[in-house]
PDB file of C-alpha atoms in Angstrom:
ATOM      1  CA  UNK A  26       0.000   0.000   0.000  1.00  0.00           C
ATOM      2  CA  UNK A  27       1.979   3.410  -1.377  1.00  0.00           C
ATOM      3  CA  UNK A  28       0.834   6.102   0.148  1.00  0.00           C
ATOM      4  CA  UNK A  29       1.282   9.697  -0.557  1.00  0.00           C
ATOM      5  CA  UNK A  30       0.929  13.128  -0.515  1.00  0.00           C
ATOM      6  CA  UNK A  31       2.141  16.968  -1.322  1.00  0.00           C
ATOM      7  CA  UNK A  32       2.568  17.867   1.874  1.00  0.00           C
ATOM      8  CA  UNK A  33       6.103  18.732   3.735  1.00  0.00           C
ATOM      9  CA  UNK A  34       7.358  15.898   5.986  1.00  0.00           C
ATOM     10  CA  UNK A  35       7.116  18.119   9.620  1.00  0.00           C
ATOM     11  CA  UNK A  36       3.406  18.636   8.556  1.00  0.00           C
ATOM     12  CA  UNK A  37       0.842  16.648  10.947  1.00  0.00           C
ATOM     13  CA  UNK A  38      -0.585  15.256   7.675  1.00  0.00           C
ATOM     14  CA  UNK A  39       2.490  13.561   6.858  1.00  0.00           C
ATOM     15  CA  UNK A  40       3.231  12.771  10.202  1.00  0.00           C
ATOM     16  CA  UNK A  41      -0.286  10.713  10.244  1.00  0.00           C
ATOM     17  CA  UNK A  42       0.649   8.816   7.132  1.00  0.00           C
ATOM     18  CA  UNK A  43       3.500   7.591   9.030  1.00  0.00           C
ATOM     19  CA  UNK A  44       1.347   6.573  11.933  1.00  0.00           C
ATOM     20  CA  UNK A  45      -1.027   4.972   9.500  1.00  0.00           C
ATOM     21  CA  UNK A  46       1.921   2.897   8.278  1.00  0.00           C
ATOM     22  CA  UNK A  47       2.924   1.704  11.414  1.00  0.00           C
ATOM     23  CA  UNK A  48      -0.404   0.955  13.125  1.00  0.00           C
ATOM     24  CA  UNK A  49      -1.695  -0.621   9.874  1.00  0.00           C
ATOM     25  CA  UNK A  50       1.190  -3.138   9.376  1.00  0.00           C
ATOM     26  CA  UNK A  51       0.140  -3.938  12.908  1.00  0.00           C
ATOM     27  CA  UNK A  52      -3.204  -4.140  12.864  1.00  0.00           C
ATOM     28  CA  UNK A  53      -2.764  -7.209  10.333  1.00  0.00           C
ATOM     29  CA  UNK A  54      -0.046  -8.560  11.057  1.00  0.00           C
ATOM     30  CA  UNK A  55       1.856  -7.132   8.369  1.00  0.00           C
ATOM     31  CA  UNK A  56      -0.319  -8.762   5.555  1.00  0.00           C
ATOM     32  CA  UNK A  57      -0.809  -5.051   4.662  1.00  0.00           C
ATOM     33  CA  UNK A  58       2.790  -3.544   3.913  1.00  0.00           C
ATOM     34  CA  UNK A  59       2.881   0.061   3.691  1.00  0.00           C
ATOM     35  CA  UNK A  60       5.231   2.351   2.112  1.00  0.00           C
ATOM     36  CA  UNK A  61       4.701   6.786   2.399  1.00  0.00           C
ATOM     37  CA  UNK A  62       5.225   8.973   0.054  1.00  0.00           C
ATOM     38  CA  UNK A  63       4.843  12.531   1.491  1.00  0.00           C
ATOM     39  CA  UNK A  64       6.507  16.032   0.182  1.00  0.00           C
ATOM     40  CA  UNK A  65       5.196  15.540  -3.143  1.00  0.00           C
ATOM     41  CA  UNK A  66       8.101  13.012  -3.922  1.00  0.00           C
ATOM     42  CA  UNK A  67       5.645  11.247  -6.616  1.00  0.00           C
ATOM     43  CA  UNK A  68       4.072  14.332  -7.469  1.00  0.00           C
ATOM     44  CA  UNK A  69       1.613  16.711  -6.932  1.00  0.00           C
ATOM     45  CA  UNK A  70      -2.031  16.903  -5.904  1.00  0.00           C
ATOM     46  CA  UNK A  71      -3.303  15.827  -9.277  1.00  0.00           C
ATOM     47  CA  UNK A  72      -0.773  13.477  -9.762  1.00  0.00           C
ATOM     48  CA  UNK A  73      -1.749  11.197  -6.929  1.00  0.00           C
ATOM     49  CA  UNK A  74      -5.134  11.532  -7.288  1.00  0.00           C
ATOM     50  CA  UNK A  75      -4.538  10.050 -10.717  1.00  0.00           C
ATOM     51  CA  UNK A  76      -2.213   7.632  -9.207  1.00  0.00           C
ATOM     52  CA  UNK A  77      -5.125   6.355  -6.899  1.00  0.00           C
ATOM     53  CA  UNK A  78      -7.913   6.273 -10.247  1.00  0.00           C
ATOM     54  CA  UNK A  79      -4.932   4.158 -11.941  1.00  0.00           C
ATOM     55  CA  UNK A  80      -3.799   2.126  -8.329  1.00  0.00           C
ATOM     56  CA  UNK A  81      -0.502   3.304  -9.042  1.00  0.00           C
ATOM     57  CA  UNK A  82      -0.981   4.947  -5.527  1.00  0.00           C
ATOM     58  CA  UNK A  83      -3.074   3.112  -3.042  1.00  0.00           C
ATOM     59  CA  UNK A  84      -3.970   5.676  -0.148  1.00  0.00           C
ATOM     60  CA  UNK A  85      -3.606   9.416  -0.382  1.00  0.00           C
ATOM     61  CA  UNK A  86      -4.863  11.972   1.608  1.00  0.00           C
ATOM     62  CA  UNK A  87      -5.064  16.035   0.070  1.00  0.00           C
ATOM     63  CA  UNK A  88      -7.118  19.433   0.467  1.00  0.00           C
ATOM     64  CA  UNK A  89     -10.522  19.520  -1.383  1.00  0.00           C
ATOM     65  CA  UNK A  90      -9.538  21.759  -3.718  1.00  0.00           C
ATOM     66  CA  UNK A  91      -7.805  19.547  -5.971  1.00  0.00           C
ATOM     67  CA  UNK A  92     -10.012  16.675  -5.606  1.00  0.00           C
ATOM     68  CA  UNK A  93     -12.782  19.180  -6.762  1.00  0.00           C
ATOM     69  CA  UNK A  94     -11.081  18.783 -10.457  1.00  0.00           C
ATOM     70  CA  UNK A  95     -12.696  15.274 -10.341  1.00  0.00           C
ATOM     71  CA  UNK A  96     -15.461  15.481  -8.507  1.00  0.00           C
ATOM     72  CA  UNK A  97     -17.517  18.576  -9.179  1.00  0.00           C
ATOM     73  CA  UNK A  98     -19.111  17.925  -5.664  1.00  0.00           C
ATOM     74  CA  UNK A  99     -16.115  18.893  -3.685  1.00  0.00           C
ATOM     75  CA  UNK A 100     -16.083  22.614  -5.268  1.00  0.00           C
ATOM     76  CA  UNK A 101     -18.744  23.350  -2.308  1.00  0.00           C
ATOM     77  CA  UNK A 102     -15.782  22.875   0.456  1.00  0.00           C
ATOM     78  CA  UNK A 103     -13.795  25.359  -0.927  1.00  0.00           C
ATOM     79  CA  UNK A 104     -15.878  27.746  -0.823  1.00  0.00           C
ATOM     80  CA  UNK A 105     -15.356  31.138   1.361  1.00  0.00           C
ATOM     81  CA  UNK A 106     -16.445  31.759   4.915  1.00  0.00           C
ATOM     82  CA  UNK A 107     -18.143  28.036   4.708  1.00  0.00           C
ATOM     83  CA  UNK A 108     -17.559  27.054   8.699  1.00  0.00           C
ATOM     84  CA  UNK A 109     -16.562  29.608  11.679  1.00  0.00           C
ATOM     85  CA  UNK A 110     -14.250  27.390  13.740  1.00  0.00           C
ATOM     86  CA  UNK A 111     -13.206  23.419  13.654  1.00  0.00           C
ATOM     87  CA  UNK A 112     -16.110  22.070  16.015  1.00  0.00           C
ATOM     88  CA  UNK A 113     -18.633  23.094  12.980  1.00  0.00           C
ATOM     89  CA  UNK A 114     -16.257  21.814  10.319  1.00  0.00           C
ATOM     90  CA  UNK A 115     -16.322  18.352  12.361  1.00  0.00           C
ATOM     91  CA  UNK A 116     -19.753  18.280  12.941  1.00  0.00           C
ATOM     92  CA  UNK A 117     -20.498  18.213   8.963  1.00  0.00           C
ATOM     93  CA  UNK A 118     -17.832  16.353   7.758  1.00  0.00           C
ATOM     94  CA  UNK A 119     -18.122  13.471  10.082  1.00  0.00           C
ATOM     95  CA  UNK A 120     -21.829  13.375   9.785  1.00  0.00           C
ATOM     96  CA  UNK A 121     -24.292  12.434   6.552  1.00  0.00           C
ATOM     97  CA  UNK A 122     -23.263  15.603   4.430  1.00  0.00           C
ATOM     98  CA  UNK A 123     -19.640  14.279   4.544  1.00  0.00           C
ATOM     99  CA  UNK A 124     -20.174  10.681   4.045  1.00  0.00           C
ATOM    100  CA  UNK A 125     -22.479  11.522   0.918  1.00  0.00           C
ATOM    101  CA  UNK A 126     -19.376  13.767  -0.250  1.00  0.00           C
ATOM    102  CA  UNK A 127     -16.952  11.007   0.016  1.00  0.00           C
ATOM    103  CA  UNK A 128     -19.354   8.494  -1.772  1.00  0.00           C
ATOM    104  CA  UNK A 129     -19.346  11.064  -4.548  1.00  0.00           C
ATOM    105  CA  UNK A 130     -15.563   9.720  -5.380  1.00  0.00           C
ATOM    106  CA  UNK A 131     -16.244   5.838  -6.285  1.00  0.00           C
ATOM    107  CA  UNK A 132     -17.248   7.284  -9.564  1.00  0.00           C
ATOM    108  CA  UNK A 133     -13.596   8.651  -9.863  1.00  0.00           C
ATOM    109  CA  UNK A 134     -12.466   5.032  -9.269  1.00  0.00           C
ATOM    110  CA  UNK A 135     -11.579   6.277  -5.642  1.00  0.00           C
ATOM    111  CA  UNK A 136     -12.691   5.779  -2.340  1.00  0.00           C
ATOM    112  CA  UNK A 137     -13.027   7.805   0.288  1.00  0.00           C
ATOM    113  CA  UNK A 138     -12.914   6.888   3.657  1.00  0.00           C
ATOM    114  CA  UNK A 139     -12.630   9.914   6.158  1.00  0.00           C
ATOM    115  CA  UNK A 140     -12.059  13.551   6.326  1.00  0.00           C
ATOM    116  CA  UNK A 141      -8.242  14.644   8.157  1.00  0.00           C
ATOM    117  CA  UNK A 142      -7.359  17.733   7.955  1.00  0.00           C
ATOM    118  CA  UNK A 143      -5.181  20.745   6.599  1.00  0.00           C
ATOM    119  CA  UNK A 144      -6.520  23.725   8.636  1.00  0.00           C
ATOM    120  CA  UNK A 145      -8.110  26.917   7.888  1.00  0.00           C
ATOM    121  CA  UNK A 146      -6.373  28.978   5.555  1.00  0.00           C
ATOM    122  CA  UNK A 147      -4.223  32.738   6.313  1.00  0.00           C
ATOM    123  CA  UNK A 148      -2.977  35.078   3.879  1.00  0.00           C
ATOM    124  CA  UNK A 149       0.763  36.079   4.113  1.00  0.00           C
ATOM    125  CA  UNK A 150       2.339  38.272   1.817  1.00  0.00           C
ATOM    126  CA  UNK A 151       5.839  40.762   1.535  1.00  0.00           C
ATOM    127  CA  UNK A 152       4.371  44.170   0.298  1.00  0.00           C
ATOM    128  CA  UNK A 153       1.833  45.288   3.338  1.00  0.00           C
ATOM    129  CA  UNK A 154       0.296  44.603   6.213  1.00  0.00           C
ATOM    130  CA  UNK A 155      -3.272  43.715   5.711  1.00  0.00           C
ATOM    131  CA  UNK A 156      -5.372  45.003   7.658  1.00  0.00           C
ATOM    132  CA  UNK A 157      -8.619  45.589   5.607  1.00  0.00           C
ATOM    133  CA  UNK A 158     -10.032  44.954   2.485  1.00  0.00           C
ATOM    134  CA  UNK A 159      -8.367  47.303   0.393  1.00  0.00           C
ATOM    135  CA  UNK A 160      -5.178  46.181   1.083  1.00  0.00           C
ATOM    136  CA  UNK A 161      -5.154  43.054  -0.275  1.00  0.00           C
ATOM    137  CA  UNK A 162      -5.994  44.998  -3.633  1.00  0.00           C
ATOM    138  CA  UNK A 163      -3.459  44.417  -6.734  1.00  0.00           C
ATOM    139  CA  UNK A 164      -1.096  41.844  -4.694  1.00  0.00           C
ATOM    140  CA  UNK A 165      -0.349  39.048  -7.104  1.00  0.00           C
ATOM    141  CA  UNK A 166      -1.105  35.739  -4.921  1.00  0.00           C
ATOM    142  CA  UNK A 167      -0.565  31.862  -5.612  1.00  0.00           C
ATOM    143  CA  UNK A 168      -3.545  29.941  -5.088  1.00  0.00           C
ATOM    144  CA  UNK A 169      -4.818  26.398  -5.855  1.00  0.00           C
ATOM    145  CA  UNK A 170      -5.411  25.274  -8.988  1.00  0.00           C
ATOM    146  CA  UNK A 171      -9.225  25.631  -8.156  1.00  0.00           C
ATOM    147  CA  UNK A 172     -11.532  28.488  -9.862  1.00  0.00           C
ATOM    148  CA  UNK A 173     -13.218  29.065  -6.360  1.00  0.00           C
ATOM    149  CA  UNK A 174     -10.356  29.804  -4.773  1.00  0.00           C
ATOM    150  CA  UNK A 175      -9.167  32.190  -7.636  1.00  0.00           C
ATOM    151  CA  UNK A 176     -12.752  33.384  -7.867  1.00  0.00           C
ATOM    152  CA  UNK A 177     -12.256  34.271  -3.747  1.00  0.00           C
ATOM    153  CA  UNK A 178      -8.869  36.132  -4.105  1.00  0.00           C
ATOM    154  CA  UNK A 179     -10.635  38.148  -7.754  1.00  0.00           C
ATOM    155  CA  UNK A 180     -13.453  39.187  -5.617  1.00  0.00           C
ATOM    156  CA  UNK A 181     -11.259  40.907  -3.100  1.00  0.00           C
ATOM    157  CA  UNK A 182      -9.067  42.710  -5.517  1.00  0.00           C
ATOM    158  CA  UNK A 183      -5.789  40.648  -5.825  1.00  0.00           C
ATOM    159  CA  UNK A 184      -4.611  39.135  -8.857  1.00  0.00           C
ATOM    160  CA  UNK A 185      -4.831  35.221  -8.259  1.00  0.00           C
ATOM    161  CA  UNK A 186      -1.663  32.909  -9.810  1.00  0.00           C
ATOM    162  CA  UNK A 187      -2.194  29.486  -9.633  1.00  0.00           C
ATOM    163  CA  UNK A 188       1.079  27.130  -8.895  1.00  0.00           C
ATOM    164  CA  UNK A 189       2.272  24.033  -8.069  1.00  0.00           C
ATOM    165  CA  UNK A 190       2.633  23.915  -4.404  1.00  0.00           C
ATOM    166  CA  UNK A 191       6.250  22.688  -5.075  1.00  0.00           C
ATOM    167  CA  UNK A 192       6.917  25.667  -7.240  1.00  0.00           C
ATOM    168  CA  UNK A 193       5.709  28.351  -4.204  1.00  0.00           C
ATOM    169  CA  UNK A 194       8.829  29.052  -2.510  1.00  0.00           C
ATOM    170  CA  UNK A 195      10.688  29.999  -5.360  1.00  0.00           C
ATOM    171  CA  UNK A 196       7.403  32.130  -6.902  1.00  0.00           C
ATOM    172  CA  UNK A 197       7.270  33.981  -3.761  1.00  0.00           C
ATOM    173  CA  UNK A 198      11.307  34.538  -3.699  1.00  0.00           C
ATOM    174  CA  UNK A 199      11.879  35.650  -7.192  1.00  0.00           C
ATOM    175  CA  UNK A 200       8.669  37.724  -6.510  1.00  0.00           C
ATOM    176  CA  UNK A 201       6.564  35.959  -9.559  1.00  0.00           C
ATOM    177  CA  UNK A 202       4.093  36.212  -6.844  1.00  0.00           C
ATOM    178  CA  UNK A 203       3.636  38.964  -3.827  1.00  0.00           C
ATOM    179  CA  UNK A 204       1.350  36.507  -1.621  1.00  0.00           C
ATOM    180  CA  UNK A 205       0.215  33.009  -1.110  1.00  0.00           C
ATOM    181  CA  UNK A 206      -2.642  31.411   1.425  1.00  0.00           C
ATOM    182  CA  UNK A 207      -1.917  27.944   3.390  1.00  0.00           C
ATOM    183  CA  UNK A 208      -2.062  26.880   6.967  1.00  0.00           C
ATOM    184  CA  UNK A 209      -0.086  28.134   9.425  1.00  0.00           C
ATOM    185  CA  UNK A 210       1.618  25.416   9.565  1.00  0.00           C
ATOM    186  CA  UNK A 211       2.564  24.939   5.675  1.00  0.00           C
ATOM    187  CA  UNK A 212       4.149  28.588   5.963  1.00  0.00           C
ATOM    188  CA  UNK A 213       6.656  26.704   9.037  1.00  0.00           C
ATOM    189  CA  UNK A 214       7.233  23.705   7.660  1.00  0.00           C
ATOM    190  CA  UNK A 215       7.963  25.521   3.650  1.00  0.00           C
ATOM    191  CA  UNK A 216      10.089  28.369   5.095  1.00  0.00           C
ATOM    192  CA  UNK A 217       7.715  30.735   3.811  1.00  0.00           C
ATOM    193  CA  UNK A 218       8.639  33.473   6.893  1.00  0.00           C
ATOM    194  CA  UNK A 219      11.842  33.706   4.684  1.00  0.00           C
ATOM    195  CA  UNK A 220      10.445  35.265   2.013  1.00  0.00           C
ATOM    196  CA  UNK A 221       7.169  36.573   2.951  1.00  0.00           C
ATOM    197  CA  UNK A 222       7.021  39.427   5.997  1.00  0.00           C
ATOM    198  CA  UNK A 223       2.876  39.323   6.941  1.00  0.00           C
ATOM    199  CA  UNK A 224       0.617  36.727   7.952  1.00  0.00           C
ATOM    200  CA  UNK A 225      -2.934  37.972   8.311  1.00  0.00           C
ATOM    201  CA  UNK A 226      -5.485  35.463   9.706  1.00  0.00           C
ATOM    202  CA  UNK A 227      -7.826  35.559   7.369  1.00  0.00           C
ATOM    203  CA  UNK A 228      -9.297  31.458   8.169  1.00  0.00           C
ATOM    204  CA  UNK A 229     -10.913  32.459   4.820  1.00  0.00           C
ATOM    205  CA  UNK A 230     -11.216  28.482   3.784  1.00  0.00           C
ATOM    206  CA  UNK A 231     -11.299  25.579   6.255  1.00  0.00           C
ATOM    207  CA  UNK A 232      -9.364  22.428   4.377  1.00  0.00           C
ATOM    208  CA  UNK A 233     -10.666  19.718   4.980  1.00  0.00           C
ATOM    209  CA  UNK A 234      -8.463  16.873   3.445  1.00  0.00           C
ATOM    210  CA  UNK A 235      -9.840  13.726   2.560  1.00  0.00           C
ATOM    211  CA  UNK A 236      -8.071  10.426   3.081  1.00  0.00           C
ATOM    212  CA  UNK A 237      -8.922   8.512   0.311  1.00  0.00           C
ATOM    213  CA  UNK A 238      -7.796   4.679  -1.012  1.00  0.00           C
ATOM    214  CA  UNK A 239      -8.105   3.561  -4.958  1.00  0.00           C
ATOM    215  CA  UNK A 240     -10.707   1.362  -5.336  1.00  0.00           C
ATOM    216  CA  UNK A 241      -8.863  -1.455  -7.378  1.00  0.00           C
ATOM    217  CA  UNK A 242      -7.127  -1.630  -4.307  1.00  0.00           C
ATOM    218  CA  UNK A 243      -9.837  -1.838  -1.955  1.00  0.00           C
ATOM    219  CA  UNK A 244     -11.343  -4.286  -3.084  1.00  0.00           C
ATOM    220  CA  UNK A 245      -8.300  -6.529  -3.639  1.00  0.00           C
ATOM    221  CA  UNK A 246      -8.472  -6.612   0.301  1.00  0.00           C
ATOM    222  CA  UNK A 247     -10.344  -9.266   2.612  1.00  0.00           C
ATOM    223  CA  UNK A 248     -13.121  -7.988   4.326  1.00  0.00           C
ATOM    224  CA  UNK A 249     -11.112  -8.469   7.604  1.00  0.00           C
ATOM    225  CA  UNK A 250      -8.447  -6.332   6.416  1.00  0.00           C
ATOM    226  CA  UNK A 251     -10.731  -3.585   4.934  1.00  0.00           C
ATOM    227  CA  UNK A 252     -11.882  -3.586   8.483  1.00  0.00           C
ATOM    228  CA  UNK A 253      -8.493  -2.951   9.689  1.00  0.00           C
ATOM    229  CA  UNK A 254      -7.837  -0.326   7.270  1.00  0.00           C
ATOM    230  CA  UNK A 255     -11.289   1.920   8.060  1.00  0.00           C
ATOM    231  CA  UNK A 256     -10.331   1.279  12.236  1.00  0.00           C
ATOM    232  CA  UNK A 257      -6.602   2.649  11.475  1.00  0.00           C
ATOM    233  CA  UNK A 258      -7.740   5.161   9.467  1.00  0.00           C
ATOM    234  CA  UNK A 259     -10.402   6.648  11.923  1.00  0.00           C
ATOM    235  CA  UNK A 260      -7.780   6.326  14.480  1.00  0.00           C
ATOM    236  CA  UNK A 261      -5.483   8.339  13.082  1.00  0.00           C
ATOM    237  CA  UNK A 262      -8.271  11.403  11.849  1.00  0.00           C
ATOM    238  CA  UNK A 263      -8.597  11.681  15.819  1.00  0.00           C
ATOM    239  CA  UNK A 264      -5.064  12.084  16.402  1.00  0.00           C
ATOM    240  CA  UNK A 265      -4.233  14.038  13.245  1.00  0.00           C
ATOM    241  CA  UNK A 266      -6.831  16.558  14.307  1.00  0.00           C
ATOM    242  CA  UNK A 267      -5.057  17.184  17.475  1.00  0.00           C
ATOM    243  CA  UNK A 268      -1.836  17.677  16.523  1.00  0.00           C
ATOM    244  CA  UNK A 269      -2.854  20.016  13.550  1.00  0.00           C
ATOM    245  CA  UNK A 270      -4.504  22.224  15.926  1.00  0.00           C
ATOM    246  CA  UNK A 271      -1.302  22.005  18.314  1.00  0.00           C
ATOM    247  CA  UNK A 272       0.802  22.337  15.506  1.00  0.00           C
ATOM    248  CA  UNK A 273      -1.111  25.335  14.732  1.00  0.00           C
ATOM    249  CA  UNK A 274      -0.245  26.733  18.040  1.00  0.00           C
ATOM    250  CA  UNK A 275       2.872  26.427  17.810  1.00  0.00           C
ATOM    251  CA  UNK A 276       3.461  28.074  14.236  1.00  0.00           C
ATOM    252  CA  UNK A 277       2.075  31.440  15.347  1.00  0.00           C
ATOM    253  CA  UNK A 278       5.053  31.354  17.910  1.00  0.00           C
ATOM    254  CA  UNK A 279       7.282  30.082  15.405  1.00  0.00           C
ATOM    255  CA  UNK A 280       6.340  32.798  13.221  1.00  0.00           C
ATOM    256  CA  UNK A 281       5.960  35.916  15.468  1.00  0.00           C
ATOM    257  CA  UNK A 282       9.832  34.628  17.236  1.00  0.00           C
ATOM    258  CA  UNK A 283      11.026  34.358  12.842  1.00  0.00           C
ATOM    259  CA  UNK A 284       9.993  38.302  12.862  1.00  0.00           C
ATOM    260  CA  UNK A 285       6.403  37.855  10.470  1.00  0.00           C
ATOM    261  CA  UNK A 286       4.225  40.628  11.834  1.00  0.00           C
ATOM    262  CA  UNK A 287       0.588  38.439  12.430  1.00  0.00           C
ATOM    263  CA  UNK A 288      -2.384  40.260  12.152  1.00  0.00           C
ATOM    264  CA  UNK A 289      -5.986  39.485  13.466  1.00  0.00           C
ATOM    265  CA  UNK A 290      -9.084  41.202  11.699  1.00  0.00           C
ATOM    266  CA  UNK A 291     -11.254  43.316  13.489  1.00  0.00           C
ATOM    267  CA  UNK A 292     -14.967  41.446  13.521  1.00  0.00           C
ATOM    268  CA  UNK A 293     -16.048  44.546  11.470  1.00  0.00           C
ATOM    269  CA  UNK A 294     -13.726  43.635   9.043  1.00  0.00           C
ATOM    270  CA  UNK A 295     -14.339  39.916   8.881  1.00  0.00           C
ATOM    271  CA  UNK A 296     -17.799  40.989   8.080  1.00  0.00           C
ATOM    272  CA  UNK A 297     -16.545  43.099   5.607  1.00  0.00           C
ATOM    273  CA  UNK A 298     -14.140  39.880   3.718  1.00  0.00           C
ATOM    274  CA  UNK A 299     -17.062  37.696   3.583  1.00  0.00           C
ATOM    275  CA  UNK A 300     -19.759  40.511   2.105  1.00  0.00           C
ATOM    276  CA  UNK A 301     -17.141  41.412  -0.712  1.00  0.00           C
ATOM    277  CA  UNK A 302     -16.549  37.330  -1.225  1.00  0.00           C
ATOM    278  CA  UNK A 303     -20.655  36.451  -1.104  1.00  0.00           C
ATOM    279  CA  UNK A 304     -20.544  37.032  -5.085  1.00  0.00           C
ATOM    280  CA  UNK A 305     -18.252  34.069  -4.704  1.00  0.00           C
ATOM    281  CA  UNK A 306     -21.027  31.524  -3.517  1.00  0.00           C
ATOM    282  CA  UNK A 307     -23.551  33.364  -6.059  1.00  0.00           C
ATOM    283  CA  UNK A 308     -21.302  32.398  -9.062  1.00  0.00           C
ATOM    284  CA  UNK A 309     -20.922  28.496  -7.094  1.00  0.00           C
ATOM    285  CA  UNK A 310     -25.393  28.920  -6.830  1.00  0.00           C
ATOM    286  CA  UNK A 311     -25.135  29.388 -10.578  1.00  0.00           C
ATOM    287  CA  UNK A 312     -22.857  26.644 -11.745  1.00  0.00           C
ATOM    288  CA  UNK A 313     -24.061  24.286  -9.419  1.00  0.00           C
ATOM    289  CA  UNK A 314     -27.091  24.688  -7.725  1.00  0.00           C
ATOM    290  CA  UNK A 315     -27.373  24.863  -3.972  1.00  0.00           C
ATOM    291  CA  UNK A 316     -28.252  21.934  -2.893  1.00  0.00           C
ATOM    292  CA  UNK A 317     -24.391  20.725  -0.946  1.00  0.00           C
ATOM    293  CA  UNK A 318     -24.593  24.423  -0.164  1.00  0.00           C
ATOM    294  CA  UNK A 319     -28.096  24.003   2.102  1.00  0.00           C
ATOM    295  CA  UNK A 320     -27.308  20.916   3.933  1.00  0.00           C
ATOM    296  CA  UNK A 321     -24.229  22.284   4.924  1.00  0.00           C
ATOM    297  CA  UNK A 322     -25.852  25.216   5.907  1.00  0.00           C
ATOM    298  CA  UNK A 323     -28.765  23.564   7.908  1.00  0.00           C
ATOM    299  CA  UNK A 324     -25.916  21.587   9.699  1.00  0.00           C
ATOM    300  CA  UNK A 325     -24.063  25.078  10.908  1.00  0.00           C
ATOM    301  CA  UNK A 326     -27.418  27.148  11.566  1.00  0.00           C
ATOM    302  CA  UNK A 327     -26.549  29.915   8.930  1.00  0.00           C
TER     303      UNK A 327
END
């Protein structure tokens, strides 16, 4: 079982791919082997999702953003402004709404099997301090290669680039882009604080990130040891969870020690990000309909 991701190696995501390994090959009694693949050593995002439609790659585990370029159903994650803390985000995922989301992905010849997760998402950037909405007008930014996400940082004024994760720290050094938006624990882990002097936290997205198996794989496996790979896998989403949110934490004191100058919005101007990005879930309305968009909804009382 190859398993793999984008992701930098200190990252709790990668960390829990390791911890899947090892629990796993115990678990059965090593009739499961399991090699990891993290730091996008096999490529990126849409690279191993292809590797898990093609079993090339046998577990995986990524933001919804990329997956969303198979499975139109995902777009509704990454929308703005969707969940105000983790406790709501958890509540949906890990309920109906999520498990119909994942069951979206057999079509893709993929299956999902839980939701980990990447964190909500700040903006950092080396030409101002952002403080409002205007600010973040005309900075060139790096986002996913996602049209919500682009469609987020148009609304607001800035001039969205999308880039290979892999590529970022050399965009954002020889200054192809101002700005980029990640965890805080992705701008640690990819030296970002070298290059980039503000982190404002926006929490504009919450990424969920999806850890997935290919379905040739699957259900090449004994019932026994499919058993054993859904118990692992729940296992680790519990302990991922926690040490994201520690790791979390911890960056902001990483980061404010490295000399980044971290802002917090004002509530008035939170208010004022997700009015100018509501267009954002009007275009989604359009393209889509709004029918993920309710049930999330009616699960976070909005």
């Amino acid at each position: 079982m190859r398993l793999a991701n984008a992701t930098p190696d200190d990252r709790s995501l990668s960390k829990a791919m390791y911890l899947f390994e090892e629990r796993l090959e115990e678990e059965t009694n090593g009739s499961i082997e399991v090699e990891v693949f993290t730091n996008s050593v096999i490529g990126g995002d849409r690279e191993i999702f292809e590797g898990l439609q093609l079993n090339t790659v046998q577990g995986a585990s990524m933001s919804t953003g990329p997956i969303a370029q198979f499975a139109d159903e995902f777009n509704v994650m990454d929308l703005p402004f969707l969940f105000a803390n983790e406790e709501e985000a958890y509540h949906v995922l890990d309920g109906e709404v999520g498990e119909r989301l994942l069951n979206e992905l057999e079509e893709q010849n993929v299956i999902g099997l839980n939701y980990w997760e990447n964190g909500f998402r700040l903006l950092s950037n080396n030409v101002r301090e952002i403080q409002t909405v205007e600010d973040v007008e005309g900075i060139d930014i790096r986002t996913l290669e996602n049209e919500w996400h682009m469609n987020l940082w148009s609304a607001l004024g800035a001039n969205p680039t999308p880039m290979n994760y892999g590529e970022l720290y050399i965009g954002l050094e020889q200054g192809t882009v101002d700005a980029q938006e990640n965890p805080a624990g992705n701008v640690v882990n990819s030296h970002f604080y070298e290059v980039q002097d503000y982190l404002t936290v926006t929490n504009h997205i919450y990424n969920a990130s999806p850890f997935m198996v290919s379905k040739p794989f699957w259900e090449s496996l004994t019932e026994k040891e499919k058993s054993a790979v859904k118990k692992i896998a729940d296992e680790v989403q519990q302990e991922q969870r926690q040490m994201n949110l520690q790791e979390q934490e911890e960056s902001f004191a990483f980061l404010k020690d490295k000399g980044m100058k971290i802002t917090e919005l004002s509530e008035e101007e939170m208010d004022r990000f997700k009015e100018k990005t509501e267009q954002v879930r009007e275009s989604y309305k359009a393209e889509y309909g709004d029918e993920w968009l309710k049930q999330i909804e009616a699960q976070t009382n909005k």
